């Protein structure tokens, strides 16, 4: 049995104190997000996560989804009731514009809510999560008519959404796609093909499922520039806009997976299914990338979420489990043994995970706030800068937070000893669930390539240069501040490693692109250390200011922040040096072996 | 579907060329291990692993073991036939002394065989693996009568063995043990208590199961010095030495686990079960540690084994899967895409795993050879030195090879993208199976403490000083050798990091033991980098000598060795610097938070 408690105090600290999102109340929707309102919303979100979603997590894993002969799929017991409650409470519409039926609240606030959902029950959270991504793509690219027909129902949770990209022979390389779309006289298309790994492709939670499908219109150019995006609803809408005739698409089978068993991962078969073109012909990939970017941040949230719930359970076990004696002297002489939290190596695990989680949470909010600004500000410079940052950091959030988040579930499991290996205990599910986040929405190697090959050089390196300047400025501003030195000195060192790595890439990646590829994953993780270190410096700055000003916030909370940040600087950020050495070793040894030698 | 091919060529290279075990043919049993004999034995072992054991691996995971109302346990279909073949072929007796029914061959050779077994089917391999550990403990500590009664049958596989340590409230801290033993007038004991996580505790493979059980004799001192070791057979032996009356012990249930589902992990209930004291009263832990040390090296083998089978499958997928184009230019213009092995980031994964596996294999053989020398040599100095090394390296082999081996299964899974997350593909089982190796036989945090707290200071640091001298001597011997510089320079650097860390521990671990605890895991991994780097230097030296002498060994094989070793030196060993920084940061930040703050 596992437990979960939404880290509301920590969310509030980042939103209100570190990012001070109230400063942005000139943006649409932000004025509504007063500190009281934020606290109330997070309180409610925490409640549904703790009391409704988490209790379904283990049973959902064990029971999984069931495919029936009539191609319908049943979700685990309790999911439907939870889904209805979730939808009726408005959680599906929180950050979307009011004109489409949303509540218009900041996406930054929604990121906190989604962490709680993904931590309490990742498999469940994917159903509304996919719908949100599909709705975002429609809002950005669909016609007004299409938006009116689909988006409000999706935000209300009455209908759900999916994204259909992968085919058996084509995952990362979408240019190989074969699913075809044949234009019909009435302006619709007939879609035929097979899609795999379709999360939430078929289920019993919503009354309609709106599939967004990538396909190649007959006669389209080869490669990624010949792919178009279509809406293919499970039930075609009748003339009143209600679900009518069944479309000729169905779930052929469910994948059997390592984890996220509560989510239906479907093979979807389209046989002359009716589809409606979204946006322009052959520009489908661009439209889908809106969804992908939203989804990538969402997957980063999952990485943090699983790391957080794993940490919480490990911490409880470490405080309760009596085993051995502290090596620095007995701590609880009246008990037969000390709790294992007295052992430094257990502390090492807990602090490693905690120091990551708190910074990852801040980084996700920070990046999502850039997205809010990019979408809502009417100041062109501000939009450009925010957009640059969001684009730059998205692969870092996705790649680093899911890689490290997964490692953290493994570390947390280790605290339990043998107990952690049993399904009854439950922490092993976090490991299995977290594993997928490193793979889907672009495997992390692809995130690294996106960062190195696309995001760095974009606009002549404008984003990364601005970013280095911002982090550098923060460091300089505390040059004379002894209290901040434990945070600023290590961050400056890591920043200079990152700058050296960037320079190396500029000098060596052009002449031999394999050097860029060989460096990419280490570069992404080096970037992640700086980005997380940046968050720790901001959090330490805030905590010190609040402590100095005699804030009424818990002194203990602020002091623990400072200690946890110090741990990050002592133990985690120094890995930047190793990443730099690896990057600078180049591609030669890596590429030397013949393919047949492997 | 996964596949497995025993890495015989690599085993032969390490045994014959690097370690030159023929040089030790003055040791009992070694003269029989001629190169031809070794090749024949490894060929046969490879065959059973590839053709019999691996085909049962996936089905064994899915079917698992079944507990019946009569407290019997059925293993997965096919396991019994495979077990009989394994036993009849003599694999269970290979390294044991001939006087007990063994074949007397080197344990070093057996380590290679056991890698193949654990790679092809880890859950299966645990059944004979536990028997071997129990037999080793009996050979060391039991009376002649007990040895005669039990050991030959165990080595023949007719009977199997277990080790019973853990209780629900006591895992690492065996001093808390409650299972009690009451002396009877006939010299036997009645054992009562519950043991958990008993691997192979009950099954249908052998006609008797010989449980080695730790228990506390009534009136014994508290703590670990009051624990005795007992033989408690499932069937008591009749006067002809055959299985007779059922002993009053039984399997109460099976654990449901993350992996190794083909192995029966039992809750064992003892209710006035008849037990026979092994060795001296209250000295049971010492006897059990013989078994534990054997078992720890065996678990290290499992870590390598899962890493190897995961690598092999990832390599095949990387050569076959067509996706994307090489960033340095199209490699296969006649195909729609290039195989993913052209992508540097895929190479990074494959090379990382491969460079570890080859060195880990050498390190396991090297350490096991020390064990062979320690047990078989009659030269007291040689025995002491070999024993020192084996003791020193055992926690490194167990902790580092299982931690890294697990990470490597995760890396290998990543090569498959979404496919790797499905149970059908099968590589996810390697991840789940490998995970337990970090936990059992002493969780890896305990290995690290064993290294830092027990093995380093033993005999005034004699073992570690000798080890540093040996590695240092190798480095010095190549000082003028340019061809060896790519291996020797990085190894020297890592060795000096390890020496600095050791010095730091000496200076700071005494005054504050928490500093030692806080450093322990990083120290173990830093030690591992040096130990693996040492193996790479030896392998590179051998490969260069053979290439220079125009050996008839495949030139390609030797050149690939050199490239793979170079990758290790470029990309993996430099992490030593980060470990050193972490170690030197001390325990303060780690221990600062109140326990309640977690």
PDB file of C-alpha atoms in Angstrom, chain A residues 167-174 176 197 222 255-260 311 315 319 321-328 336-337 341-345 347-348 350-351 354 406-407 410-411 413-414 417-424 428 431-436 438-439 443-445 449 512-514 516-522 556 560 563-564 566-567 570-572 574-575 577-578 581-583 585-587 589-598, chain B residues 167-174 176 197 222 255-260 311 315 319 321-328 336-337 341-345 347-348 350-351 354 406-407 410-411 413-414 417-424 428 431-436 438-439 443-445 449 512-514 516-522 556 560 563-564 566-567 570-572 574-575 577-578 581-583 585-587 589-598:
ATOM      1  CA  UNK A 167       2.822   3.043 -37.116  1.00  0.00           C
ATOM      2  CA  UNK A 168       4.506  -0.337 -36.761  1.00  0.00           C
ATOM      3  CA  UNK A 169       7.406   0.604 -39.041  1.00  0.00           C
ATOM      4  CA  UNK A 170       7.532   4.268 -38.123  1.00  0.00           C
ATOM      5  CA  UNK A 171       7.959   5.816 -34.719  1.00  0.00           C
ATOM      6  CA  UNK A 172      10.526   8.561 -34.527  1.00  0.00           C
ATOM      7  CA  UNK A 173      10.789   8.789 -38.309  1.00  0.00           C
ATOM      8  CA  UNK A 174       7.313  10.026 -39.233  1.00  0.00           C
ATOM      9  CA  UNK A 176       7.882   6.794 -43.338  1.00  0.00           C
ATOM     10  CA  UNK A 197       0.715   2.902 -29.115  1.00  0.00           C
ATOM     11  CA  UNK A 222       7.064  11.735 -49.710  1.00  0.00           C
ATOM     12  CA  UNK A 255      -0.605  -3.612 -25.827  1.00  0.00           C
ATOM     13  CA  UNK A 256       0.699  -5.546 -22.838  1.00  0.00           C
ATOM     14  CA  UNK A 257       3.086  -3.249 -21.127  1.00  0.00           C
ATOM     15  CA  UNK A 258       5.619  -2.933 -18.365  1.00  0.00           C
ATOM     16  CA  UNK A 259       3.440  -0.336 -16.635  1.00  0.00           C
ATOM     17  CA  UNK A 260       0.699   2.308 -16.903  1.00  0.00           C
ATOM     18  CA  UNK A 311      10.079   9.905  -2.507  1.00  0.00           C
ATOM     19  CA  UNK A 315      10.557   8.888   3.381  1.00  0.00           C
ATOM     20  CA  UNK A 319      11.190   7.126   9.351  1.00  0.00           C
ATOM     21  CA  UNK A 321      11.485   1.040   9.614  1.00  0.00           C
ATOM     22  CA  UNK A 322      13.739   0.085  12.520  1.00  0.00           C
ATOM     23  CA  UNK A 323      16.963  -1.553  11.394  1.00  0.00           C
ATOM     24  CA  UNK A 324      20.513  -1.220  12.651  1.00  0.00           C
ATOM     25  CA  UNK A 325      22.032   1.549  14.708  1.00  0.00           C
ATOM     26  CA  UNK A 326      23.322   4.936  13.683  1.00  0.00           C
ATOM     27  CA  UNK A 327      27.065   4.715  13.066  1.00  0.00           C
ATOM     28  CA  UNK A 328      27.536   7.946  14.981  1.00  0.00           C
ATOM     29  CA  UNK A 336      15.562  -2.364  19.520  1.00  0.00           C
ATOM     30  CA  UNK A 337      16.985  -0.455  16.558  1.00  0.00           C
ATOM     31  CA  UNK A 341      16.569   7.498   8.324  1.00  0.00           C
ATOM     32  CA  UNK A 342      19.540   7.835  10.694  1.00  0.00           C
ATOM     33  CA  UNK A 343      21.827   6.106   8.173  1.00  0.00           C
ATOM     34  CA  UNK A 344      23.728   8.501   5.917  1.00  0.00           C
ATOM     35  CA  UNK A 345      23.313   6.302   2.847  1.00  0.00           C
ATOM     36  CA  UNK A 347      19.751  10.141   3.657  1.00  0.00           C
ATOM     37  CA  UNK A 348      21.825  10.290   0.486  1.00  0.00           C
ATOM     38  CA  UNK A 350      16.233  10.815   0.155  1.00  0.00           C
ATOM     39  CA  UNK A 351      18.135  14.071  -0.246  1.00  0.00           C
ATOM     40  CA  UNK A 354      14.148  15.600  -2.794  1.00  0.00           C
ATOM     41  CA  UNK A 406      12.827   7.409 -13.305  1.00  0.00           C
ATOM     42  CA  UNK A 407      16.211   7.018 -11.606  1.00  0.00           C
ATOM     43  CA  UNK A 410      14.584   3.298  -8.524  1.00  0.00           C
ATOM     44  CA  UNK A 411      16.516   5.030  -5.735  1.00  0.00           C
ATOM     45  CA  UNK A 413      12.537   1.711  -4.174  1.00  0.00           C
ATOM     46  CA  UNK A 414      16.003   0.848  -2.854  1.00  0.00           C
ATOM     47  CA  UNK A 417      15.033  -3.301   0.631  1.00  0.00           C
ATOM     48  CA  UNK A 418      13.280  -6.521  -0.358  1.00  0.00           C
ATOM     49  CA  UNK A 419       9.856  -5.107   0.494  1.00  0.00           C
ATOM     50  CA  UNK A 420      10.185  -2.642  -2.363  1.00  0.00           C
ATOM     51  CA  UNK A 421      10.448  -5.478  -4.857  1.00  0.00           C
ATOM     52  CA  UNK A 422       7.009  -6.837  -3.967  1.00  0.00           C
ATOM     53  CA  UNK A 423       3.917  -5.741  -5.803  1.00  0.00           C
ATOM     54  CA  UNK A 424       2.049  -5.605  -2.486  1.00  0.00           C
ATOM     55  CA  UNK A 428       7.733  -0.930  -7.804  1.00  0.00           C
ATOM     56  CA  UNK A 431       9.339   2.430 -11.386  1.00  0.00           C
ATOM     57  CA  UNK A 432       7.360   0.629 -14.078  1.00  0.00           C
ATOM     58  CA  UNK A 433       5.041   3.571 -14.707  1.00  0.00           C
ATOM     59  CA  UNK A 434       7.815   6.165 -14.751  1.00  0.00           C
ATOM     60  CA  UNK A 435       9.778   4.154 -17.309  1.00  0.00           C
ATOM     61  CA  UNK A 436       7.456   5.038 -20.208  1.00  0.00           C
ATOM     62  CA  UNK A 438      11.538   8.406 -21.020  1.00  0.00           C
ATOM     63  CA  UNK A 439      10.203   6.841 -24.199  1.00  0.00           C
ATOM     64  CA  UNK A 443      12.334   9.248 -26.767  1.00  0.00           C
ATOM     65  CA  UNK A 444      14.827  11.154 -24.665  1.00  0.00           C
ATOM     66  CA  UNK A 445      17.564  10.734 -27.248  1.00  0.00           C
ATOM     67  CA  UNK A 449      18.868  15.959 -30.578  1.00  0.00           C
ATOM     68  CA  UNK A 512      31.218  16.655 -38.090  1.00  0.00           C
ATOM     69  CA  UNK A 513      27.526  16.341 -37.194  1.00  0.00           C
ATOM     70  CA  UNK A 514      28.264  13.052 -35.454  1.00  0.00           C
ATOM     71  CA  UNK A 516      26.776  16.874 -32.067  1.00  0.00           C
ATOM     72  CA  UNK A 517      24.874  13.599 -31.953  1.00  0.00           C
ATOM     73  CA  UNK A 518      27.495  11.998 -29.743  1.00  0.00           C
ATOM     74  CA  UNK A 519      27.347  14.953 -27.357  1.00  0.00           C
ATOM     75  CA  UNK A 520      23.592  15.394 -27.309  1.00  0.00           C
ATOM     76  CA  UNK A 521      22.454  13.388 -24.296  1.00  0.00           C
ATOM     77  CA  UNK A 522      25.311  14.590 -22.108  1.00  0.00           C
ATOM     78  CA  UNK A 556      11.596  25.525   9.245  1.00  0.00           C
ATOM     79  CA  UNK A 560      14.963  23.153   4.902  1.00  0.00           C
ATOM     80  CA  UNK A 563      19.677  22.928   3.214  1.00  0.00           C
ATOM     81  CA  UNK A 564      18.168  20.957   0.377  1.00  0.00           C
ATOM     82  CA  UNK A 566      22.908  23.212  -0.558  1.00  0.00           C
ATOM     83  CA  UNK A 567      22.817  19.449  -0.990  1.00  0.00           C
ATOM     84  CA  UNK A 570      27.363  19.930  -3.028  1.00  0.00           C
ATOM     85  CA  UNK A 571      26.405  16.621  -4.534  1.00  0.00           C
ATOM     86  CA  UNK A 572      24.470  16.901  -7.767  1.00  0.00           C
ATOM     87  CA  UNK A 574      29.263  18.940  -9.816  1.00  0.00           C
ATOM     88  CA  UNK A 575      28.455  16.185 -12.334  1.00  0.00           C
ATOM     89  CA  UNK A 577      32.318  18.476 -15.216  1.00  0.00           C
ATOM     90  CA  UNK A 578      31.979  14.829 -16.219  1.00  0.00           C
ATOM     91  CA  UNK A 581      34.616  15.770 -20.511  1.00  0.00           C
ATOM     92  CA  UNK A 582      32.352  13.295 -22.262  1.00  0.00           C
ATOM     93  CA  UNK A 583      31.094  15.864 -24.723  1.00  0.00           C
ATOM     94  CA  UNK A 585      35.733  13.420 -26.204  1.00  0.00           C
ATOM     95  CA  UNK A 586      33.832  13.604 -29.485  1.00  0.00           C
ATOM     96  CA  UNK A 587      32.294  10.973 -31.709  1.00  0.00           C
ATOM     97  CA  UNK A 589      35.469   6.179 -30.531  1.00  0.00           C
ATOM     98  CA  UNK A 590      31.709   5.933 -30.549  1.00  0.00           C
ATOM     99  CA  UNK A 591      31.447   5.584 -34.308  1.00  0.00           C
ATOM    100  CA  UNK A 592      34.555   3.469 -34.894  1.00  0.00           C
ATOM    101  CA  UNK A 593      33.105  -0.012 -34.599  1.00  0.00           C
ATOM    102  CA  UNK A 594      31.510  -1.614 -37.641  1.00  0.00           C
ATOM    103  CA  UNK A 595      27.767  -2.009 -37.278  1.00  0.00           C
ATOM    104  CA  UNK A 596      28.228  -5.776 -37.540  1.00  0.00           C
ATOM    105  CA  UNK A 597      30.514  -5.756 -34.518  1.00  0.00           C
ATOM    106  CA  UNK A 598      27.650  -4.985 -32.157  1.00  0.00           C
TER     107      UNK A 598
ATOM    108  CA  UNK B 167      12.268 -12.186   8.980  1.00  0.00           C
ATOM    109  CA  UNK B 168       9.481  -9.639   8.565  1.00  0.00           C
ATOM    110  CA  UNK B 169      11.030  -7.190  11.048  1.00  0.00           C
ATOM    111  CA  UNK B 170      14.645  -8.010  10.288  1.00  0.00           C
ATOM    112  CA  UNK B 171      16.443  -7.846   7.013  1.00  0.00           C
ATOM    113  CA  UNK B 172      19.777  -6.098   7.100  1.00  0.00           C
ATOM    114  CA  UNK B 173      19.841  -6.089  10.895  1.00  0.00           C
ATOM    115  CA  UNK B 174      20.063  -9.799  11.660  1.00  0.00           C
ATOM    116  CA  UNK B 176      16.849  -8.583  15.656  1.00  0.00           C
ATOM    117  CA  UNK B 197      12.044 -13.827   0.849  1.00  0.00           C
ATOM    118  CA  UNK B 222      21.007 -10.949  22.163  1.00  0.00           C
ATOM    119  CA  UNK B 255       5.637 -13.209  -2.803  1.00  0.00           C
ATOM    120  CA  UNK B 256       4.290 -11.319  -5.799  1.00  0.00           C
ATOM    121  CA  UNK B 257       7.234  -9.541  -7.262  1.00  0.00           C
ATOM    122  CA  UNK B 258       8.378  -7.058  -9.855  1.00  0.00           C
ATOM    123  CA  UNK B 259      10.397  -9.764 -11.587  1.00  0.00           C
ATOM    124  CA  UNK B 260      12.202 -13.123 -11.351  1.00  0.00           C
ATOM    125  CA  UNK B 311      22.835  -5.447 -24.817  1.00  0.00           C
ATOM    126  CA  UNK B 315      22.329  -4.448 -30.697  1.00  0.00           C
ATOM    127  CA  UNK B 319      21.146  -3.108 -36.685  1.00  0.00           C
ATOM    128  CA  UNK B 321      15.386  -1.200 -37.208  1.00  0.00           C
ATOM    129  CA  UNK B 322      15.220   1.365 -40.037  1.00  0.00           C
ATOM    130  CA  UNK B 323      14.410   4.838 -38.795  1.00  0.00           C
ATOM    131  CA  UNK B 324      15.743   8.234 -39.818  1.00  0.00           C
ATOM    132  CA  UNK B 325      18.927   9.047 -41.660  1.00  0.00           C
ATOM    133  CA  UNK B 326      22.473   9.341 -40.411  1.00  0.00           C
ATOM    134  CA  UNK B 327      23.194  12.981 -39.583  1.00  0.00           C
ATOM    135  CA  UNK B 328      26.540  12.671 -41.318  1.00  0.00           C
ATOM    136  CA  UNK B 336      13.773   4.068 -46.992  1.00  0.00           C
ATOM    137  CA  UNK B 337      15.804   4.803 -43.884  1.00  0.00           C
ATOM    138  CA  UNK B 341      22.873   1.919 -35.336  1.00  0.00           C
ATOM    139  CA  UNK B 342      24.106   4.807 -37.525  1.00  0.00           C
ATOM    140  CA  UNK B 343      22.879   7.357 -34.948  1.00  0.00           C
ATOM    141  CA  UNK B 344      25.547   8.448 -32.466  1.00  0.00           C
ATOM    142  CA  UNK B 345      23.138   8.493 -29.532  1.00  0.00           C
ATOM    143  CA  UNK B 347      25.961   4.084 -30.372  1.00  0.00           C
ATOM    144  CA  UNK B 348      26.451   5.900 -27.090  1.00  0.00           C
ATOM    145  CA  UNK B 350      25.481   0.359 -27.068  1.00  0.00           C
ATOM    146  CA  UNK B 351      29.091   1.326 -26.416  1.00  0.00           C
ATOM    147  CA  UNK B 354      29.374  -3.040 -24.038  1.00  0.00           C
ATOM    148  CA  UNK B 406      20.506  -2.626 -14.007  1.00  0.00           C
ATOM    149  CA  UNK B 407      21.116   0.806 -15.518  1.00  0.00           C
ATOM    150  CA  UNK B 410      17.285   0.364 -18.855  1.00  0.00           C
ATOM    151  CA  UNK B 411      19.629   1.898 -21.437  1.00  0.00           C
ATOM    152  CA  UNK B 413      15.479  -0.978 -23.390  1.00  0.00           C
ATOM    153  CA  UNK B 414      15.643   2.634 -24.539  1.00  0.00           C
ATOM    154  CA  UNK B 417      11.606   2.972 -28.241  1.00  0.00           C
ATOM    155  CA  UNK B 418       7.978   2.096 -27.511  1.00  0.00           C
ATOM    156  CA  UNK B 419       8.489  -1.532 -28.498  1.00  0.00           C
ATOM    157  CA  UNK B 420      10.785  -2.000 -25.530  1.00  0.00           C
ATOM    158  CA  UNK B 421       7.971  -1.119 -23.144  1.00  0.00           C
ATOM    159  CA  UNK B 422       5.822  -4.034 -24.295  1.00  0.00           C
ATOM    160  CA  UNK B 423       5.951  -7.383 -22.613  1.00  0.00           C
ATOM    161  CA  UNK B 424       5.797  -9.068 -26.024  1.00  0.00           C
ATOM    162  CA  UNK B 428      11.479  -5.078 -20.157  1.00  0.00           C
ATOM    163  CA  UNK B 431      14.917  -4.578 -16.351  1.00  0.00           C
ATOM    164  CA  UNK B 432      12.512  -6.122 -13.855  1.00  0.00           C
ATOM    165  CA  UNK B 433      14.683  -9.160 -13.230  1.00  0.00           C
ATOM    166  CA  UNK B 434      17.919  -7.181 -12.915  1.00  0.00           C
ATOM    167  CA  UNK B 435      16.351  -4.888 -10.336  1.00  0.00           C
ATOM    168  CA  UNK B 436      16.416  -7.479  -7.552  1.00  0.00           C
ATOM    169  CA  UNK B 438      20.677  -4.473  -6.347  1.00  0.00           C
ATOM    170  CA  UNK B 439      18.627  -5.492  -3.326  1.00  0.00           C
ATOM    171  CA  UNK B 443      21.348  -4.187  -0.519  1.00  0.00           C
ATOM    172  CA  UNK B 444      23.978  -2.198  -2.385  1.00  0.00           C
ATOM    173  CA  UNK B 445      24.134   0.438   0.334  1.00  0.00           C
ATOM    174  CA  UNK B 449      29.319   0.162   3.970  1.00  0.00           C
ATOM    175  CA  UNK B 512      32.782  11.535  12.213  1.00  0.00           C
ATOM    176  CA  UNK B 513      31.581   8.098  11.091  1.00  0.00           C
ATOM    177  CA  UNK B 514      28.693   9.763   9.239  1.00  0.00           C
ATOM    178  CA  UNK B 516      32.183   7.465   5.956  1.00  0.00           C
ATOM    179  CA  UNK B 517      28.541   6.518   5.564  1.00  0.00           C
ATOM    180  CA  UNK B 518      27.807   9.550   3.452  1.00  0.00           C
ATOM    181  CA  UNK B 519      30.758   8.736   1.191  1.00  0.00           C
ATOM    182  CA  UNK B 520      30.197   5.006   0.953  1.00  0.00           C
ATOM    183  CA  UNK B 521      28.139   4.571  -2.218  1.00  0.00           C
ATOM    184  CA  UNK B 522      30.182   7.103  -4.169  1.00  0.00           C
ATOM    185  CA  UNK B 556      38.961  -7.622 -35.732  1.00  0.00           C
ATOM    186  CA  UNK B 560      37.328  -3.939 -31.307  1.00  0.00           C
ATOM    187  CA  UNK B 563      38.245   0.596 -29.364  1.00  0.00           C
ATOM    188  CA  UNK B 564      35.768  -0.464 -26.716  1.00  0.00           C
ATOM    189  CA  UNK B 566      39.147   3.467 -25.397  1.00  0.00           C
ATOM    190  CA  UNK B 567      35.454   4.356 -25.160  1.00  0.00           C
ATOM    191  CA  UNK B 570      37.000   8.519 -22.830  1.00  0.00           C
ATOM    192  CA  UNK B 571      33.464   8.410 -21.534  1.00  0.00           C
ATOM    193  CA  UNK B 572      33.034   6.326 -18.415  1.00  0.00           C
ATOM    194  CA  UNK B 574      36.140  10.310 -16.000  1.00  0.00           C
ATOM    195  CA  UNK B 575      33.123  10.141 -13.654  1.00  0.00           C
ATOM    196  CA  UNK B 577      36.166  13.132 -10.466  1.00  0.00           C
ATOM    197  CA  UNK B 578      32.506  13.731  -9.636  1.00  0.00           C
ATOM    198  CA  UNK B 581      33.858  15.821  -5.166  1.00  0.00           C
ATOM    199  CA  UNK B 582      30.772  14.235  -3.655  1.00  0.00           C
ATOM    200  CA  UNK B 583      32.773  12.211  -1.168  1.00  0.00           C
ATOM    201  CA  UNK B 585      31.545  17.270   0.481  1.00  0.00           C
ATOM    202  CA  UNK B 586      31.047  15.246   3.656  1.00  0.00           C
ATOM    203  CA  UNK B 587      27.966  14.369   5.654  1.00  0.00           C
ATOM    204  CA  UNK B 589      24.248  18.755   4.456  1.00  0.00           C
ATOM    205  CA  UNK B 590      23.018  15.207   4.251  1.00  0.00           C
ATOM    206  CA  UNK B 591      22.412  14.861   7.959  1.00  0.00           C
ATOM    207  CA  UNK B 592      21.157  18.383   8.652  1.00  0.00           C
ATOM    208  CA  UNK B 593      17.438  17.913   8.114  1.00  0.00           C
ATOM    209  CA  UNK B 594      15.311  16.665  10.978  1.00  0.00           C
ATOM    210  CA  UNK B 595      13.965  13.192  10.363  1.00  0.00           C
ATOM    211  CA  UNK B 596      10.442  14.614  10.492  1.00  0.00           C
ATOM    212  CA  UNK B 597      11.231  16.954   7.613  1.00  0.00           C
ATOM    213  CA  UNK B 598      11.349  14.084   5.126  1.00  0.00           C
TER     214      UNK B 598
END
